[in-house]
PDB file of C-alpha atoms in Angstrom:
ATOM      1  CA  UNK R1063     114.501  12.441 197.459  1.00  0.00           C
ATOM      2  CA  UNK R1064     116.300  12.446 194.267  1.00  0.00           C
ATOM      3  CA  UNK R1065     114.966  14.393 191.211  1.00  0.00           C
ATOM      4  CA  UNK R1066     115.745  12.555 187.871  1.00  0.00           C
ATOM      5  CA  UNK R1067     114.136  11.093 184.818  1.00  0.00           C
ATOM      6  CA  UNK R1068     114.488   7.567 186.745  1.00  0.00           C
ATOM      7  CA  UNK R1069     112.479   8.737 189.598  1.00  0.00           C
ATOM      8  CA  UNK R1070     108.913   7.160 189.108  1.00  0.00           C
ATOM      9  CA  UNK R1071     107.279  10.039 190.803  1.00  0.00           C
ATOM     10  CA  UNK R1072     108.607  12.370 188.197  1.00  0.00           C
ATOM     11  CA  UNK R1073     107.569  10.072 185.495  1.00  0.00           C
ATOM     12  CA  UNK R1074     103.907   9.695 186.832  1.00  0.00           C
ATOM     13  CA  UNK R1075     103.798  13.293 187.268  1.00  0.00           C
ATOM     14  CA  UNK R1076     104.903  14.193 183.916  1.00  0.00           C
ATOM     15  CA  UNK R1077     102.568  11.732 182.321  1.00  0.00           C
ATOM     16  CA  UNK R1078      99.528  13.112 183.961  1.00  0.00           C
ATOM     17  CA  UNK R1079     100.505  16.519 183.004  1.00  0.00           C
ATOM     18  CA  UNK R1080     100.939  15.550 179.381  1.00  0.00           C
ATOM     19  CA  UNK R1081      97.505  13.849 179.511  1.00  0.00           C
ATOM     20  CA  UNK R1082      95.947  16.754 181.089  1.00  0.00           C
ATOM     21  CA  UNK R1083      97.545  19.035 178.516  1.00  0.00           C
ATOM     22  CA  UNK R1084      96.198  16.685 175.505  1.00  0.00           C
ATOM     23  CA  UNK R1085      92.857  16.752 177.287  1.00  0.00           C
ATOM     24  CA  UNK R1086      92.953  20.476 177.817  1.00  0.00           C
ATOM     25  CA  UNK R1087      93.934  21.053 174.094  1.00  0.00           C
ATOM     26  CA  UNK R1088      91.356  18.418 172.771  1.00  0.00           C
ATOM     27  CA  UNK R1089      88.628  20.140 174.956  1.00  0.00           C
ATOM     28  CA  UNK R1090      89.817  23.398 173.305  1.00  0.00           C
ATOM     29  CA  UNK R1091      89.666  22.205 169.607  1.00  0.00           C
ATOM     30  CA  UNK R1092      86.111  20.742 170.351  1.00  0.00           C
ATOM     31  CA  UNK R1093      85.055  24.364 171.685  1.00  0.00           C
ATOM     32  CA  UNK R1094      86.727  26.046 168.294  1.00  0.00           C
ATOM     33  CA  UNK R1095      84.826  23.459 166.126  1.00  0.00           C
ATOM     34  CA  UNK R1096      81.533  24.092 168.164  1.00  0.00           C
ATOM     35  CA  UNK R1097      82.102  27.806 167.537  1.00  0.00           C
ATOM     36  CA  UNK R1098      82.705  27.300 164.113  1.00  0.00           C
ATOM     37  CA  UNK R1099      79.567  25.180 163.293  1.00  0.00           C
ATOM     38  CA  UNK R1100      77.564  27.724 165.478  1.00  0.00           C
ATOM     39  CA  UNK R1101      79.133  30.740 163.340  1.00  0.00           C
ATOM     40  CA  UNK R1102      78.246  28.722 159.823  1.00  0.00           C
ATOM     41  CA  UNK R1103      74.911  28.217 160.948  1.00  0.00           C
ATOM     42  CA  UNK R1104      74.557  31.998 161.870  1.00  0.00           C
ATOM     43  CA  UNK R1105      76.089  33.038 158.538  1.00  0.00           C
ATOM     44  CA  UNK R1106      73.513  30.596 156.721  1.00  0.00           C
ATOM     45  CA  UNK R1107      70.622  32.325 158.524  1.00  0.00           C
ATOM     46  CA  UNK R1108      71.839  35.979 157.585  1.00  0.00           C
ATOM     47  CA  UNK R1109      72.141  34.872 153.981  1.00  0.00           C
ATOM     48  CA  UNK R1110      68.605  33.735 154.129  1.00  0.00           C
ATOM     49  CA  UNK R1111      67.337  36.878 155.813  1.00  0.00           C
ATOM     50  CA  UNK R1112      69.240  38.969 153.151  1.00  0.00           C
ATOM     51  CA  UNK R1113      67.652  37.194 150.434  1.00  0.00           C
ATOM     52  CA  UNK R1114      64.123  37.616 151.879  1.00  0.00           C
ATOM     53  CA  UNK R1115      64.938  41.131 152.168  1.00  0.00           C
ATOM     54  CA  UNK R1116      66.123  41.412 148.820  1.00  0.00           C
ATOM     55  CA  UNK R1117      63.412  39.770 147.387  1.00  0.00           C
ATOM     56  CA  UNK R1118      60.859  42.109 148.958  1.00  0.00           C
ATOM     57  CA  UNK R1119      62.626  45.175 147.048  1.00  0.00           C
ATOM     58  CA  UNK R1120      61.427  46.412 144.063  1.00  0.00           C
ATOM     59  CA  UNK R1121      63.188  45.818 140.657  1.00  0.00           C
ATOM     60  CA  UNK R1122      65.052  48.742 139.607  1.00  0.00           C
ATOM     61  CA  UNK R1123      65.768  49.284 135.903  1.00  0.00           C
ATOM     62  CA  UNK R1124      68.649  52.018 136.556  1.00  0.00           C
ATOM     63  CA  UNK R1125      71.546  52.499 139.106  1.00  0.00           C
ATOM     64  CA  UNK R1126      70.982  55.330 141.682  1.00  0.00           C
ATOM     65  CA  UNK R1127      74.783  56.230 141.519  1.00  0.00           C
ATOM     66  CA  UNK R1128      76.299  58.597 138.815  1.00  0.00           C
ATOM     67  CA  UNK R1129      76.630  57.873 136.263  1.00  0.00           C
ATOM     68  CA  UNK R1130      73.285  56.377 136.091  1.00  0.00           C
ATOM     69  CA  UNK R1131      73.741  53.079 134.202  1.00  0.00           C
ATOM     70  CA  UNK R1132      70.840  50.319 133.220  1.00  0.00           C
ATOM     71  CA  UNK R1133      70.668  47.013 135.146  1.00  0.00           C
ATOM     72  CA  UNK R1134      69.892  43.930 133.379  1.00  0.00           C
ATOM     73  CA  UNK R1135      65.842  44.999 133.803  1.00  0.00           C
ATOM     74  CA  UNK R1136      66.701  48.217 132.408  1.00  0.00           C
ATOM     75  CA  UNK R1137      68.628  46.974 129.139  1.00  0.00           C
ATOM     76  CA  UNK R1138      65.599  44.585 128.678  1.00  0.00           C
ATOM     77  CA  UNK R1139      63.358  47.475 129.066  1.00  0.00           C
ATOM     78  CA  UNK R1140      65.017  49.545 126.638  1.00  0.00           C
ATOM     79  CA  UNK R1141      64.639  46.965 124.000  1.00  0.00           C
ATOM     80  CA  UNK R1142      61.131  46.624 124.690  1.00  0.00           C
ATOM     81  CA  UNK R1143      60.554  50.430 124.296  1.00  0.00           C
ATOM     82  CA  UNK R1144      63.178  50.646 121.693  1.00  0.00           C
ATOM     83  CA  UNK R1145      64.492  53.464 123.753  1.00  0.00           C
ATOM     84  CA  UNK R1146      67.993  53.986 121.624  1.00  0.00           C
ATOM     85  CA  UNK R1147      65.610  55.041 118.546  1.00  0.00           C
ATOM     86  CA  UNK R1148      63.493  57.222 120.696  1.00  0.00           C
ATOM     87  CA  UNK R1149      66.484  58.787 122.110  1.00  0.00           C
ATOM     88  CA  UNK R1150      67.780  59.426 118.332  1.00  0.00           C
ATOM     89  CA  UNK R1151      64.705  61.300 117.716  1.00  0.00           C
ATOM     90  CA  UNK R1152      64.579  63.177 120.900  1.00  0.00           C
ATOM     91  CA  UNK R1153      68.210  64.145 121.052  1.00  0.00           C
ATOM     92  CA  UNK R1154      68.283  66.998 118.357  1.00  0.00           C
ATOM     93  CA  UNK R1155      66.009  68.920 120.487  1.00  0.00           C
ATOM     94  CA  UNK R1156      68.331  69.175 123.421  1.00  0.00           C
ATOM     95  CA  UNK R1157      71.777  69.027 121.458  1.00  0.00           C
ATOM     96  CA  UNK R1158      72.249  73.086 121.380  1.00  0.00           C
ATOM     97  CA  UNK R1159      71.425  73.716 124.811  1.00  0.00           C
ATOM     98  CA  UNK R1160      73.640  71.013 126.228  1.00  0.00           C
ATOM     99  CA  UNK R1161      76.666  70.948 123.907  1.00  0.00           C
ATOM    100  CA  UNK R1162      78.735  72.923 126.296  1.00  0.00           C
ATOM    101  CA  UNK R1163      77.842  71.230 129.533  1.00  0.00           C
ATOM    102  CA  UNK R1164      79.300  68.857 131.629  1.00  0.00           C
ATOM    103  CA  UNK R1165      78.392  65.162 131.734  1.00  0.00           C
ATOM    104  CA  UNK R1166      76.656  65.177 135.081  1.00  0.00           C
ATOM    105  CA  UNK R1167      74.619  68.405 133.887  1.00  0.00           C
ATOM    106  CA  UNK R1168      73.829  66.613 130.648  1.00  0.00           C
ATOM    107  CA  UNK R1169      72.488  63.605 132.793  1.00  0.00           C
ATOM    108  CA  UNK R1170      70.145  65.850 134.834  1.00  0.00           C
ATOM    109  CA  UNK R1171      69.036  67.762 132.073  1.00  0.00           C
ATOM    110  CA  UNK R1172      67.800  64.428 130.046  1.00  0.00           C
ATOM    111  CA  UNK R1173      66.261  63.103 133.249  1.00  0.00           C
ATOM    112  CA  UNK R1174      64.218  66.431 133.754  1.00  0.00           C
ATOM    113  CA  UNK R1175      63.484  66.628 130.239  1.00  0.00           C
ATOM    114  CA  UNK R1176      61.998  62.936 130.080  1.00  0.00           C
ATOM    115  CA  UNK R1177      59.806  63.856 133.089  1.00  0.00           C
ATOM    116  CA  UNK R1178      58.365  66.932 131.636  1.00  0.00           C
ATOM    117  CA  UNK R1179      56.135  64.572 129.440  1.00  0.00           C
ATOM    118  CA  UNK R1180      57.596  64.828 125.937  1.00  0.00           C
ATOM    119  CA  UNK R1181      56.255  61.665 124.901  1.00  0.00           C
ATOM    120  CA  UNK R1182      52.841  61.070 122.549  1.00  0.00           C
ATOM    121  CA  UNK R1183      49.854  59.463 124.101  1.00  0.00           C
ATOM    122  CA  UNK R1184      51.157  56.351 122.219  1.00  0.00           C
ATOM    123  CA  UNK R1185      54.538  56.282 123.720  1.00  0.00           C
ATOM    124  CA  UNK R1186      53.113  56.847 127.070  1.00  0.00           C
ATOM    125  CA  UNK R1187      50.474  54.017 126.676  1.00  0.00           C
ATOM    126  CA  UNK R1188      53.367  51.526 125.744  1.00  0.00           C
ATOM    127  CA  UNK R1189      55.603  52.903 128.370  1.00  0.00           C
ATOM    128  CA  UNK R1190      52.435  52.096 131.038  1.00  0.00           C
ATOM    129  CA  UNK R1191      51.930  48.555 129.284  1.00  0.00           C
ATOM    130  CA  UNK R1192      55.831  47.964 129.924  1.00  0.00           C
ATOM    131  CA  UNK R1193      55.862  49.350 133.493  1.00  0.00           C
ATOM    132  CA  UNK R1194      53.209  46.923 134.413  1.00  0.00           C
ATOM    133  CA  UNK R1195      54.728  43.800 132.746  1.00  0.00           C
ATOM    134  CA  UNK R1196      57.889  44.509 134.668  1.00  0.00           C
ATOM    135  CA  UNK R1197      56.277  45.248 137.989  1.00  0.00           C
ATOM    136  CA  UNK R1198      57.549  48.756 138.140  1.00  0.00           C
ATOM    137  CA  UNK R1199      56.315  52.287 138.247  1.00  0.00           C
ATOM    138  CA  UNK R1200      56.323  54.122 134.942  1.00  0.00           C
ATOM    139  CA  UNK R1201      59.136  56.371 136.305  1.00  0.00           C
ATOM    140  CA  UNK R1202      61.314  53.478 135.928  1.00  0.00           C
ATOM    141  CA  UNK R1203      60.647  53.079 132.485  1.00  0.00           C
ATOM    142  CA  UNK R1204      61.261  57.022 131.891  1.00  0.00           C
ATOM    143  CA  UNK R1205      64.401  56.655 133.486  1.00  0.00           C
ATOM    144  CA  UNK R1206      65.572  53.974 131.067  1.00  0.00           C
ATOM    145  CA  UNK R1207      64.793  56.412 128.259  1.00  0.00           C
ATOM    146  CA  UNK R1208      66.530  59.176 130.160  1.00  0.00           C
ATOM    147  CA  UNK R1209      69.666  57.135 130.292  1.00  0.00           C
ATOM    148  CA  UNK R1210      69.438  56.342 126.718  1.00  0.00           C
ATOM    149  CA  UNK R1211      69.074  60.059 125.793  1.00  0.00           C
ATOM    150  CA  UNK R1212      72.076  60.961 127.750  1.00  0.00           C
ATOM    151  CA  UNK R1213      74.310  58.299 126.223  1.00  0.00           C
ATOM    152  CA  UNK R1214      72.862  59.678 122.665  1.00  0.00           C
ATOM    153  CA  UNK R1215      73.874  63.116 123.530  1.00  0.00           C
ATOM    154  CA  UNK R1216      77.113  62.367 125.130  1.00  0.00           C
ATOM    155  CA  UNK R1217      78.101  60.283 121.924  1.00  0.00           C
ATOM    156  CA  UNK R1218      77.267  63.107 119.446  1.00  0.00           C
ATOM    157  CA  UNK R1219      78.901  65.657 121.567  1.00  0.00           C
ATOM    158  CA  UNK R1220      82.076  64.000 122.358  1.00  0.00           C
ATOM    159  CA  UNK R1221      82.631  63.218 118.649  1.00  0.00           C
ATOM    160  CA  UNK R1222      85.400  65.207 117.072  1.00  0.00           C
TER     161      UNK R1222
END
């Protein structure tokens, strides 16, 4: 038997092999597309779950990382309670003890200071109302004041 391109058996076997290869590639592409669709649905489901979880978390006015910064909520609370003006009023009481401290120590001192009930009864009532309006604990409002106080002290200490 002569093996060559003119042999009909070789042509038929080659054609069947090519058809089989095309079929196998098509099946593989279909499986990949099916997996991609399944993966897309899975990712969509995860996103929805994450949104539900985040929706259950309480709002935070101050980030937890150092240096602590105000979130959008924190900035709106700062405006609502006029925290920059209050920080300007409170800053001179701490300036002398903090002038040679590192920024982190100043930050911690401001959070401790605000937590020691340095506010008047009127301020405290306003802070409680603000906390209620924003669905947070009063500590969150006090934290906003502490950040503003820290920034006020740092700006004064770092001036030439």
